[in-house]
mmCIF file with all atom_site columns, C-alpha atoms in Angstrom:
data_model
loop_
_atom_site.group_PDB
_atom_site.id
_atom_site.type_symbol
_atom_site.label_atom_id
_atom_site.label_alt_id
_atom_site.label_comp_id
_atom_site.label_asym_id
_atom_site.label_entity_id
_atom_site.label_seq_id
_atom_site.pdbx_PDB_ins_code
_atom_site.Cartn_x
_atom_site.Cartn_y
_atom_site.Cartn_z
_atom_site.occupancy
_atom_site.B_iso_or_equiv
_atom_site.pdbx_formal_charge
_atom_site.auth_seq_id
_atom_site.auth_comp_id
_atom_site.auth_asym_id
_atom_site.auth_atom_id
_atom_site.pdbx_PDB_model_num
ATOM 1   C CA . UNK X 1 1   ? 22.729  -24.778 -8.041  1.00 67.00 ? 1   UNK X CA 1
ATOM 2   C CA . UNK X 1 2   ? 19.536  -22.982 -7.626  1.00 81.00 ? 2   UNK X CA 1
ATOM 3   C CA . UNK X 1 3   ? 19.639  -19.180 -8.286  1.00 80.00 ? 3   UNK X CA 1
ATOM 4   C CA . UNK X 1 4   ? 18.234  -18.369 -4.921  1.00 78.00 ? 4   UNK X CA 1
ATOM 5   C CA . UNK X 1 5   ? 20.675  -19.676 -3.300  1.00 81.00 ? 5   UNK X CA 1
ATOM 6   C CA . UNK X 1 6   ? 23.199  -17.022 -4.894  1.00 88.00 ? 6   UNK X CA 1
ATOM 7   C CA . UNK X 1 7   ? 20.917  -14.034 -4.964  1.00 91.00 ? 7   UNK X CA 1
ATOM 8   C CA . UNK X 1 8   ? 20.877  -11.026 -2.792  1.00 94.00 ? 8   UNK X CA 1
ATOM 9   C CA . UNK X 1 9   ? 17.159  -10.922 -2.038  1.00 93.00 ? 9   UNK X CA 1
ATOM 10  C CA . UNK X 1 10  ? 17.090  -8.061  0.516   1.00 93.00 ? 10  UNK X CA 1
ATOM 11  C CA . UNK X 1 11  ? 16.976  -5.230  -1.876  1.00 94.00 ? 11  UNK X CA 1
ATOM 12  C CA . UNK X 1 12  ? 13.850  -6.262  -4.003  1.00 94.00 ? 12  UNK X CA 1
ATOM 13  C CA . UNK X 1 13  ? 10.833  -5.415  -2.465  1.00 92.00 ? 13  UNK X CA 1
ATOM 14  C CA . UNK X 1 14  ? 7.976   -7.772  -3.845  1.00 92.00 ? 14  UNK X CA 1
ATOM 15  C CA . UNK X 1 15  ? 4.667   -5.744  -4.172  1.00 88.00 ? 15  UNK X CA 1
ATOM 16  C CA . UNK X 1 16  ? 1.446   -8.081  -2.400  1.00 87.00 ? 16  UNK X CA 1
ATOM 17  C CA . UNK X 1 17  ? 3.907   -10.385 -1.424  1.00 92.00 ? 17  UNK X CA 1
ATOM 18  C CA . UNK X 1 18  ? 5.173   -11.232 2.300   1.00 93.00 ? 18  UNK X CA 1
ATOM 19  C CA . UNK X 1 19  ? 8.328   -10.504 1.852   1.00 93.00 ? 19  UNK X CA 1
ATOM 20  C CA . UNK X 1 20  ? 10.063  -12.110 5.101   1.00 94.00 ? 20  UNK X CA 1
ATOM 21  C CA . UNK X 1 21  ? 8.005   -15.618 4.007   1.00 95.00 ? 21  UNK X CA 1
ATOM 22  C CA . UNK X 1 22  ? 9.250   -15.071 0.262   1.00 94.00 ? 22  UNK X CA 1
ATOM 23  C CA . UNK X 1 23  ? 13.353  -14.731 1.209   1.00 94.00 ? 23  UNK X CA 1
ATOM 24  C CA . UNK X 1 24  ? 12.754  -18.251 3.125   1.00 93.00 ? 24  UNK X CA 1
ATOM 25  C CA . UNK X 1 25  ? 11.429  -20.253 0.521   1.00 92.00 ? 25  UNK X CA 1
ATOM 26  C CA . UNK X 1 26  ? 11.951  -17.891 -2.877  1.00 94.00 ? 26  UNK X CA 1
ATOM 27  C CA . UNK X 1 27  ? 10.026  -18.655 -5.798  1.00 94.00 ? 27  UNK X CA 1
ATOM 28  C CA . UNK X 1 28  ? 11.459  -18.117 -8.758  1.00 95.00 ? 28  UNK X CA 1
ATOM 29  C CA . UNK X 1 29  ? 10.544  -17.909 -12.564 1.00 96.00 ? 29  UNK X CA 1
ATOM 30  C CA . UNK X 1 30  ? 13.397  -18.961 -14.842 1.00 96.00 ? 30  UNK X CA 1
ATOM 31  C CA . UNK X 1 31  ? 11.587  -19.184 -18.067 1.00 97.00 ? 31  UNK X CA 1
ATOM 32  C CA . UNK X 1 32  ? 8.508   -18.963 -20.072 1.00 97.00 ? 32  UNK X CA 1
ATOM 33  C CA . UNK X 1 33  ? 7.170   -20.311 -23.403 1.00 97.00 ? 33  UNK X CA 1
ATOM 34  C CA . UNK X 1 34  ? 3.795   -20.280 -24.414 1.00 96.00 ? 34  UNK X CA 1
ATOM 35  C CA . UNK X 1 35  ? 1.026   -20.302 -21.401 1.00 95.00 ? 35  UNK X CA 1
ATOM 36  C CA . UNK X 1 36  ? 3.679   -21.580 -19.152 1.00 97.00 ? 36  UNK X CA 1
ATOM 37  C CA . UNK X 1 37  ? 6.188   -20.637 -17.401 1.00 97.00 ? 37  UNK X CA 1
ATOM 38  C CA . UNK X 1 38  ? 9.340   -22.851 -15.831 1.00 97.00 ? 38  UNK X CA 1
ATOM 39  C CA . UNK X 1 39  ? 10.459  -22.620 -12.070 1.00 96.00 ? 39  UNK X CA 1
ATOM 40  C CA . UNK X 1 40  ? 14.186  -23.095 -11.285 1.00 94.00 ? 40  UNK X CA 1
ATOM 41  C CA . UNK X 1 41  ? 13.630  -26.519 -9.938  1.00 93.00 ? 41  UNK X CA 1
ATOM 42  C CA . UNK X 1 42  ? 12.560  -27.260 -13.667 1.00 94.00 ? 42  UNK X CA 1
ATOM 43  C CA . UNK X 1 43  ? 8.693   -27.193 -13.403 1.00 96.00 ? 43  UNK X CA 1
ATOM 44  C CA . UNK X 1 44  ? 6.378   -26.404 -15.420 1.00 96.00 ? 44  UNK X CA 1
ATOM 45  C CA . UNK X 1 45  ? 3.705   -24.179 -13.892 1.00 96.00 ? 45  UNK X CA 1
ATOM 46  C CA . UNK X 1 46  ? 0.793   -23.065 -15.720 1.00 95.00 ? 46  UNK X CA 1
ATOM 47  C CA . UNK X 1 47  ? 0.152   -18.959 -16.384 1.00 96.00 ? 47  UNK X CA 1
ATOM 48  C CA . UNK X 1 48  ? -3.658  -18.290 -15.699 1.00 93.00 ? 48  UNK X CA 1
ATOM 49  C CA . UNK X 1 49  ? -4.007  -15.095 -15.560 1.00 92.00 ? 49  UNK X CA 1
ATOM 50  C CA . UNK X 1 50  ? -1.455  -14.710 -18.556 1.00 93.00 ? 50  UNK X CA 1
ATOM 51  C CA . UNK X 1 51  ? 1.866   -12.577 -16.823 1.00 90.00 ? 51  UNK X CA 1
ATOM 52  C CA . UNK X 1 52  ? -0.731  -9.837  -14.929 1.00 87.00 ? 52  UNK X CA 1
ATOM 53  C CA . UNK X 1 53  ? -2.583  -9.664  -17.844 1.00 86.00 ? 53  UNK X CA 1
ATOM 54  C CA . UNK X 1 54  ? -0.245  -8.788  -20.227 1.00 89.00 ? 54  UNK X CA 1
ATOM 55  C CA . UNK X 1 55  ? 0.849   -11.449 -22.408 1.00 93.00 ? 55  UNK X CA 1
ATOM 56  C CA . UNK X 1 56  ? -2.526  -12.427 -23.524 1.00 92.00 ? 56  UNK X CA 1
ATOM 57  C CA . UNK X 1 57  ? -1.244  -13.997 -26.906 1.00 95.00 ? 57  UNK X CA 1
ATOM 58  C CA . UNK X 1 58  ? 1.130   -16.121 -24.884 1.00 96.00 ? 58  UNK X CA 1
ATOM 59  C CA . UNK X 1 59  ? 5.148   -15.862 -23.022 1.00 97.00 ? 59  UNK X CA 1
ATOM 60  C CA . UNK X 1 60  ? 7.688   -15.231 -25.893 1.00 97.00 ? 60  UNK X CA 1
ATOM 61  C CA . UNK X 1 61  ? 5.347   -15.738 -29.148 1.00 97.00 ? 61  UNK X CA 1
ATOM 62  C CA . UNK X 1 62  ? 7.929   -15.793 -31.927 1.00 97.00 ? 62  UNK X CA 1
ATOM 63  C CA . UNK X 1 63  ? 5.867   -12.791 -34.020 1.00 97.00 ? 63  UNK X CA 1
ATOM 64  C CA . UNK X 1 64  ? 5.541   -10.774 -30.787 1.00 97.00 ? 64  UNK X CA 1
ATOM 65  C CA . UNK X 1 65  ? 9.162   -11.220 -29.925 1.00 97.00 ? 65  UNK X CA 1
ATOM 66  C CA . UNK X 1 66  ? 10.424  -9.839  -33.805 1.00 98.00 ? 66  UNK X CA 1
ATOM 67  C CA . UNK X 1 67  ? 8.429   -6.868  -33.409 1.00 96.00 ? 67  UNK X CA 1
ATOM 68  C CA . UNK X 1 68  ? 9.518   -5.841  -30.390 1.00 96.00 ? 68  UNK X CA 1
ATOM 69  C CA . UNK X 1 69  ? 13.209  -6.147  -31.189 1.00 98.00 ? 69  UNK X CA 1
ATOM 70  C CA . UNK X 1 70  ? 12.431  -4.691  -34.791 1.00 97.00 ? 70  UNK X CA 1
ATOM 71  C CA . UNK X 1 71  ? 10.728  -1.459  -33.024 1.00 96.00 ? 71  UNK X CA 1
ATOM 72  C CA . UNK X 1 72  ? 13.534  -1.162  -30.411 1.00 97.00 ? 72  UNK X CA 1
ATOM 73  C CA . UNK X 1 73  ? 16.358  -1.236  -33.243 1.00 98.00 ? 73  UNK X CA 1
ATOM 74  C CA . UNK X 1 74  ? 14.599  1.220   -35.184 1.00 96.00 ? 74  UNK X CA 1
ATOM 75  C CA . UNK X 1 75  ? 13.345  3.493   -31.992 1.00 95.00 ? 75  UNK X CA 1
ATOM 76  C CA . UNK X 1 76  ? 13.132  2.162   -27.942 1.00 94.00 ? 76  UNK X CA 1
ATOM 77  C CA . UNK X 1 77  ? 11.152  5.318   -27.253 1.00 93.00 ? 77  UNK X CA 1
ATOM 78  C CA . UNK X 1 78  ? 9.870   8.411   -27.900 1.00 93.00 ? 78  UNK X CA 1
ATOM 79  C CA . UNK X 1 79  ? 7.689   10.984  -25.770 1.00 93.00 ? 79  UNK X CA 1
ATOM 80  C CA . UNK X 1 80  ? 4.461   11.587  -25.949 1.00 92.00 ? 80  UNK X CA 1
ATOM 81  C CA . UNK X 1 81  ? 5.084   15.384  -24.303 1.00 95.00 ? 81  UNK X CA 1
ATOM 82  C CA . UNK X 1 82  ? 4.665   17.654  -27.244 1.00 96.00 ? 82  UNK X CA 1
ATOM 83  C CA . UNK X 1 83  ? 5.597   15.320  -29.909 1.00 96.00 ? 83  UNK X CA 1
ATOM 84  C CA . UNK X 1 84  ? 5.185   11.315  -30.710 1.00 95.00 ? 84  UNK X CA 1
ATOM 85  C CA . UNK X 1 85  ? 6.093   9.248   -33.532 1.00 95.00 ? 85  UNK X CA 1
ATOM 86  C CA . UNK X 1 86  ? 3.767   7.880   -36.500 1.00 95.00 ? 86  UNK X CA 1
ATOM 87  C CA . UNK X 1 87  ? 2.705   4.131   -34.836 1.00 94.00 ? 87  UNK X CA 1
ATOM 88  C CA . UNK X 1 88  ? 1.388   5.844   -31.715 1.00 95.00 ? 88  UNK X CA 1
ATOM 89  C CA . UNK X 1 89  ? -1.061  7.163   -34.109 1.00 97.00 ? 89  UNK X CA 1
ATOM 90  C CA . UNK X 1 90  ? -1.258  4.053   -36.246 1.00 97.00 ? 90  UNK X CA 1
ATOM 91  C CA . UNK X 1 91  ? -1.940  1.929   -33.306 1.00 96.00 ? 91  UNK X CA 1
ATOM 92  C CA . UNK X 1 92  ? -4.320  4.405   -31.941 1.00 98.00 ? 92  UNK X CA 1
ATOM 93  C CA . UNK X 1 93  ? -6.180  4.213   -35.020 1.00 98.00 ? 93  UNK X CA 1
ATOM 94  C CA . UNK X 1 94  ? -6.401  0.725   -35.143 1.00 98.00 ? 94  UNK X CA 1
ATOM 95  C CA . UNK X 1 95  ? -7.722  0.829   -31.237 1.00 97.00 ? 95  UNK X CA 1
ATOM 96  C CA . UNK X 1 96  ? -10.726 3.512   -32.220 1.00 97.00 ? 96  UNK X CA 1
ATOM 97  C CA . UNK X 1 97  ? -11.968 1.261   -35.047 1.00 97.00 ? 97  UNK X CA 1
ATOM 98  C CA . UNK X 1 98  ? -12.542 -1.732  -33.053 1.00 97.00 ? 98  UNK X CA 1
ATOM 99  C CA . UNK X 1 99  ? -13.759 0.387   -29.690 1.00 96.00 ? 99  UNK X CA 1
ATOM 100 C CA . UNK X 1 100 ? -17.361 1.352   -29.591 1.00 96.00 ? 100 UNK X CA 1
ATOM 101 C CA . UNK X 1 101 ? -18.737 4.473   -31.190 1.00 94.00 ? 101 UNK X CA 1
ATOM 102 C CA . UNK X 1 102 ? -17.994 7.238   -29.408 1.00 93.00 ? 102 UNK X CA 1
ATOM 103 C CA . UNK X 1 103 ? -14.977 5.665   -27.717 1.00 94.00 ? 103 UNK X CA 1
ATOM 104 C CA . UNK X 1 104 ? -12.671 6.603   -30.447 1.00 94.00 ? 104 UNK X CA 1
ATOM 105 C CA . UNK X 1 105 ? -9.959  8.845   -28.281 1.00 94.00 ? 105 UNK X CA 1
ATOM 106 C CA . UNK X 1 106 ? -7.110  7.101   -27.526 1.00 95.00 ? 106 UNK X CA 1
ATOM 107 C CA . UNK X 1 107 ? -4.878  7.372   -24.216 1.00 93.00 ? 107 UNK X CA 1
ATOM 108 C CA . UNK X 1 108 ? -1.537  5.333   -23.775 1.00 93.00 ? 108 UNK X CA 1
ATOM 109 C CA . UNK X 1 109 ? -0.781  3.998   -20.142 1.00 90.00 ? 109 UNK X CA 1
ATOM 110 C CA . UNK X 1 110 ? 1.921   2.162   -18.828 1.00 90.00 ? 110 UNK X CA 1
ATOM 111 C CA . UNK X 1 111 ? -0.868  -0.063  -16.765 1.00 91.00 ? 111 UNK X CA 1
ATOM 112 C CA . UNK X 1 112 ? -4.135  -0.298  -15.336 1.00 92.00 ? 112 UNK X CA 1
ATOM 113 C CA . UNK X 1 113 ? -3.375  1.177   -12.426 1.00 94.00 ? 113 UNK X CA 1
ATOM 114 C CA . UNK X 1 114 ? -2.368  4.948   -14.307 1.00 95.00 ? 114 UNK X CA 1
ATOM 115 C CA . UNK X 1 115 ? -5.334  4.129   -16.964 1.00 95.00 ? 115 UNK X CA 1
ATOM 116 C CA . UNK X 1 116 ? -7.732  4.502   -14.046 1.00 96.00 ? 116 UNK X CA 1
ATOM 117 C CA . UNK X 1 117 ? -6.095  7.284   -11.759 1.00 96.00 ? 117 UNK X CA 1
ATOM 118 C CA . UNK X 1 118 ? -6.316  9.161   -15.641 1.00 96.00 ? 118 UNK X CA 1
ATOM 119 C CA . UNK X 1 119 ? -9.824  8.274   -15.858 1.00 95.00 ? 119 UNK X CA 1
ATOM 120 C CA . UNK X 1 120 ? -10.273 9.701   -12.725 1.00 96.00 ? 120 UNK X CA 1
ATOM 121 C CA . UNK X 1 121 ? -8.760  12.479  -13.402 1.00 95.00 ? 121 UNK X CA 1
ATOM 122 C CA . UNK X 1 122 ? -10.554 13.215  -16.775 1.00 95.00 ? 122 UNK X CA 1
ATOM 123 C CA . UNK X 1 123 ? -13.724 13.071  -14.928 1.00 95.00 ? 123 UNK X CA 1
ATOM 124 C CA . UNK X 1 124 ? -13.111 15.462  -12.376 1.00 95.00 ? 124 UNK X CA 1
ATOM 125 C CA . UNK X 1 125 ? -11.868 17.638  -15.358 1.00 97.00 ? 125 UNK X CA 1
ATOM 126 C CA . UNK X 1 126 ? -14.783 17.065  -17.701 1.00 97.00 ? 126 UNK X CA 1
ATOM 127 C CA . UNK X 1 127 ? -17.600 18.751  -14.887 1.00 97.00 ? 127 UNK X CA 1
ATOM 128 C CA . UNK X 1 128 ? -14.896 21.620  -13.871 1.00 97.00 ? 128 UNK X CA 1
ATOM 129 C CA . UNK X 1 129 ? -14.587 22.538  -17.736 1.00 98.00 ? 129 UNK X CA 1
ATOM 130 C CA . UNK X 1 130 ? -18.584 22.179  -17.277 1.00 97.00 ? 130 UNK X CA 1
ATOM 131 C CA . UNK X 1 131 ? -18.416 25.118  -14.396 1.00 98.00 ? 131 UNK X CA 1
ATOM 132 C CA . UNK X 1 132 ? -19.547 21.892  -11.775 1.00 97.00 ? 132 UNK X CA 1
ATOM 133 C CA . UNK X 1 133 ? -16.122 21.942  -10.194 1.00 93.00 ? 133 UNK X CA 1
ATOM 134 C CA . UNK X 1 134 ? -18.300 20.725  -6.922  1.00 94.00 ? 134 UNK X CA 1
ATOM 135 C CA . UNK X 1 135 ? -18.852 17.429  -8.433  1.00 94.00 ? 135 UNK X CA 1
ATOM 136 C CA . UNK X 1 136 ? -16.034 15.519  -7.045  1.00 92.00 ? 136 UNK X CA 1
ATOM 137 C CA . UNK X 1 137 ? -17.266 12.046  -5.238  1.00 94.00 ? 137 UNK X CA 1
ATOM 138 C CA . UNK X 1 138 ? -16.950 8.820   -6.562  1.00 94.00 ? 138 UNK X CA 1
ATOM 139 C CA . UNK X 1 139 ? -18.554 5.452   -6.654  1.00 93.00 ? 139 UNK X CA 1
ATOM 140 C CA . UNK X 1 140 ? -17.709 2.214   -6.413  1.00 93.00 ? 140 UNK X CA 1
ATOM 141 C CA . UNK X 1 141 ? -18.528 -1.073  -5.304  1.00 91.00 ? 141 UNK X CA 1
ATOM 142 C CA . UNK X 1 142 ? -17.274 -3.202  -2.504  1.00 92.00 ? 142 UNK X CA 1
ATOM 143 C CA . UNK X 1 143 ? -14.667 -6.130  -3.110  1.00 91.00 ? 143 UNK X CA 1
ATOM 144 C CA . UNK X 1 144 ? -13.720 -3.804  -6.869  1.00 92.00 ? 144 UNK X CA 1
ATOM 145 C CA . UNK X 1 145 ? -10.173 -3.954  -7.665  1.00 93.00 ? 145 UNK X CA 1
ATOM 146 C CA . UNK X 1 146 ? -8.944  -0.743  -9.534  1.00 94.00 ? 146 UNK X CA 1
ATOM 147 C CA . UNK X 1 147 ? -5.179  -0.835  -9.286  1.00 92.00 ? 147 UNK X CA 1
ATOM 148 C CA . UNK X 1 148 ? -2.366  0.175   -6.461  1.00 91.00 ? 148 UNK X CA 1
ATOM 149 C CA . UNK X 1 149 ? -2.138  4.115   -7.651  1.00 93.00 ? 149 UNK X CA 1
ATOM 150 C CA . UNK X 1 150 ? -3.790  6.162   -5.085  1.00 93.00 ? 150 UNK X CA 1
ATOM 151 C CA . UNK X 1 151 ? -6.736  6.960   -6.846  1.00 94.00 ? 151 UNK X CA 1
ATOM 152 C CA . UNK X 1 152 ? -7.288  3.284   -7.990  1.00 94.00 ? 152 UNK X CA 1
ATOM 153 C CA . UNK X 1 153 ? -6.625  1.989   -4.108  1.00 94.00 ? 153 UNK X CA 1
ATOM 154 C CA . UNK X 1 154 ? -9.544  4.812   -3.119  1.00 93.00 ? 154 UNK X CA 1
ATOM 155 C CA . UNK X 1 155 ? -12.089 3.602   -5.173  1.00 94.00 ? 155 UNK X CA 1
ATOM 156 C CA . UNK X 1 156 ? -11.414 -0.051  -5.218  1.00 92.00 ? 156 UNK X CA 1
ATOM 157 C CA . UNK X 1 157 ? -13.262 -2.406  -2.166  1.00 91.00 ? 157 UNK X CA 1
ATOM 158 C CA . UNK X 1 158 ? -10.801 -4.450  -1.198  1.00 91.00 ? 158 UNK X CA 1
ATOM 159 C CA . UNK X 1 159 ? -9.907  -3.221  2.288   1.00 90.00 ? 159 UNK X CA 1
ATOM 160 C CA . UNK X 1 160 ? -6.970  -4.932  3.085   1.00 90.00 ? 160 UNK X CA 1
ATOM 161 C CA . UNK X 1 161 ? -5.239  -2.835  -0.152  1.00 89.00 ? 161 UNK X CA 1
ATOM 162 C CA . UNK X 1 162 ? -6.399  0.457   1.984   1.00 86.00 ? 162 UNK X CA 1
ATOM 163 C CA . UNK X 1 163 ? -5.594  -0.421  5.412   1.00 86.00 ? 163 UNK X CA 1
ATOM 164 C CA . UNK X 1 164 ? -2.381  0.810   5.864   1.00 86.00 ? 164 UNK X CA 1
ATOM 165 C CA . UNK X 1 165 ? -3.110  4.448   4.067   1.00 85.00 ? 165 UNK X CA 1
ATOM 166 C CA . UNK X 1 166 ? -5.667  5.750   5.810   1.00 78.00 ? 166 UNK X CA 1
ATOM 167 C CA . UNK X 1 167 ? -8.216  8.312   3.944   1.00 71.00 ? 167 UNK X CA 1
ATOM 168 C CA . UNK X 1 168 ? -6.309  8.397   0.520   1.00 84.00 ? 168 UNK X CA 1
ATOM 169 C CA . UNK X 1 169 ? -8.860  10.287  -1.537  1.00 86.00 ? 169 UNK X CA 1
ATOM 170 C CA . UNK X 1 170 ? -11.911 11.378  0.145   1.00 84.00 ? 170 UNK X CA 1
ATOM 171 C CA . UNK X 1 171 ? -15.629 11.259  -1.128  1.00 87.00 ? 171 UNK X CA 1
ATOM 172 C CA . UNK X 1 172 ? -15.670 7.852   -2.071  1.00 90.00 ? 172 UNK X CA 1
ATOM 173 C CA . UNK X 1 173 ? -18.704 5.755   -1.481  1.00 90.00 ? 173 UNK X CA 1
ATOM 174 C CA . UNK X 1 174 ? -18.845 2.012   -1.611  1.00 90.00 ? 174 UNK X CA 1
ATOM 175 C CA . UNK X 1 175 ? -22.031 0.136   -2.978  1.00 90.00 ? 175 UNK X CA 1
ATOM 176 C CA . UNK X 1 176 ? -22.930 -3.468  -2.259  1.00 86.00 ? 176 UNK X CA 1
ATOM 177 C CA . UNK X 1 177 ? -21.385 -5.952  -4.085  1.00 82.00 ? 177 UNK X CA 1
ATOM 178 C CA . UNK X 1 178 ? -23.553 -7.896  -6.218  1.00 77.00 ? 178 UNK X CA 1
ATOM 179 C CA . UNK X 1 179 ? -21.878 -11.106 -5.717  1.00 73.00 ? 179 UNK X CA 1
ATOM 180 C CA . UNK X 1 180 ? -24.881 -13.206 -3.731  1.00 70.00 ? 180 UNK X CA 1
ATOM 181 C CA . UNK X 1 181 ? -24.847 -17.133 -3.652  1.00 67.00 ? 181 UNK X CA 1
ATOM 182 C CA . UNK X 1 182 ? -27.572 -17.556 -1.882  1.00 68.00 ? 182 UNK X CA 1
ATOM 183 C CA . UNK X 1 183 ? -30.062 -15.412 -4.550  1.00 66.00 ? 183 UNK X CA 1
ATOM 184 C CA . UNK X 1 184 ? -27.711 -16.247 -7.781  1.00 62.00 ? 184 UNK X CA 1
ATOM 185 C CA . UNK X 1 185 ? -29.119 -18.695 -10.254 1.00 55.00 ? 185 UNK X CA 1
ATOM 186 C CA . UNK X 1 186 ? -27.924 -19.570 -13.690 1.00 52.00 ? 186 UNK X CA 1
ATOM 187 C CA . UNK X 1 187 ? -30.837 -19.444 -15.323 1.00 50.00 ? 187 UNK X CA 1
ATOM 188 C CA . UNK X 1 188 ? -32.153 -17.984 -19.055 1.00 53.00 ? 188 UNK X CA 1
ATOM 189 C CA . UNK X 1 189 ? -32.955 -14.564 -19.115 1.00 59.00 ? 189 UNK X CA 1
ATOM 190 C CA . UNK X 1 190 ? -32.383 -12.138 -16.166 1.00 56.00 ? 190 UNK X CA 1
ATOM 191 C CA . UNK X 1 191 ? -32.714 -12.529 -12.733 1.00 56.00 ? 191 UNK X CA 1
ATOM 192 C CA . UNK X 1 192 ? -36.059 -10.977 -10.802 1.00 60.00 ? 192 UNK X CA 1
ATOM 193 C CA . UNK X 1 193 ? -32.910 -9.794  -7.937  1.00 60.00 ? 193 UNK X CA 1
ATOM 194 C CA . UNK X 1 194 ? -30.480 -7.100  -8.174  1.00 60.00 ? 194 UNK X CA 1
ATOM 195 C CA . UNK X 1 195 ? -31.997 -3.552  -8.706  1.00 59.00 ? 195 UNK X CA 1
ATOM 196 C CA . UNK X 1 196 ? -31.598 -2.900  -4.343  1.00 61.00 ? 196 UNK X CA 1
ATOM 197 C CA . UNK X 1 197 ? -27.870 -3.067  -5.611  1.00 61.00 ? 197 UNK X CA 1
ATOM 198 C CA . UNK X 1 198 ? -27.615 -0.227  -8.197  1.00 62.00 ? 198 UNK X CA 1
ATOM 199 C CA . UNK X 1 199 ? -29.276 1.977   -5.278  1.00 62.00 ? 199 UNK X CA 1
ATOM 200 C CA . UNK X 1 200 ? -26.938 0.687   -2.419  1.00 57.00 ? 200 UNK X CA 1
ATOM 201 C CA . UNK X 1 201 ? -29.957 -0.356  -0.037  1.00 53.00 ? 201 UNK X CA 1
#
């Protein structure tokens, strides 16, 4: 018997998903090995994109999958509020010698979404600890995706993902998207098109 058919699928709300549509016909995800993952009516379905970009080495690598229960038998957390423990700085260390110079301060995130409402953040900081607290607008460009945080949903250009929250943060401005069939060739060297873009005309 399928696992739908026993589960309770009202209390689950499925983020960029029609809901309604979903609790008709549910999809569900049973297993995953490798780059693929197995449906409960024993497909195999190709992962793409990788989880949501997380499991970039593949589902359930055996190495991946010691470590994590080695780490959580040892310690399943600690905060990072006025204390942290010795592989946050290990790790970090290991991050800043492959990163660019310059880019050699580490900040842990539980996704992309906080990673870029922090960025945010640390640049409206950086010109108020520069006595420029009027500096405060933002750009972006249209069709960008920068996560589902507020900040993130602001800036991206995807307006379906703003539609239903009006403003959110103001002082953003949208640029062109570069993205033009028409003028786009694959060709050596760079394209003659382009600069209107970086000025938004």
């Amino acid at each position: 018997m399928k696992q739908s058919n026993t589960l309770n699928l009202e209390n689950f709300w499925i983020p960029f998903t029609a809901n309604k549509a979903f609790k008709e016909e549910p999809r569900l995800l049973v297993e995953a090995k490798g780059m693929f993952y197995k449906s409960e009516d024993d497909r195999q379905i190709l992962d793409g994109i990788a989880g949501l970009w997380c499991c970039n080495a593949g589902h359930c690598h055996p190495h991946i999958v010691k470590a994590v229960q080695d780490q959580i038998a040892t310690m399943d957390y600690a905060t990072a509020f006025n204390m942290s423990h010795p592989k946050a700085f290990q790790l970090a260390e290991k991050i800043s010698e492959i990163t660019p110079k310059g880019l050699d301060r580490i900040f842990f995130g539980n996704s992309g979404s906080e990673a870029v409402d922090t960025a945010l953040k640390v640049a409206v900081a950086y010109h108020v600890s520069r006595g420029e607290g009027q500096r405060t607008r933002f750009i972006s460009r249209e069709k960008g995706y920068h996560g589902v945080n507020v900040g993130g949903t602001s800036v991206g250009g995807i307006p379906t993902n703003r539609k239903s929250f009006g403003a959110l943060l103001s002082g953003t401005d949208h640029l062109p998207h570069t993205w033009n069939p028409k003028e786009m060739a694959f060709s050596k060297g760079q394209p003659t098109w382009g600069t209107s873009f970086s000025r938004g005309t």
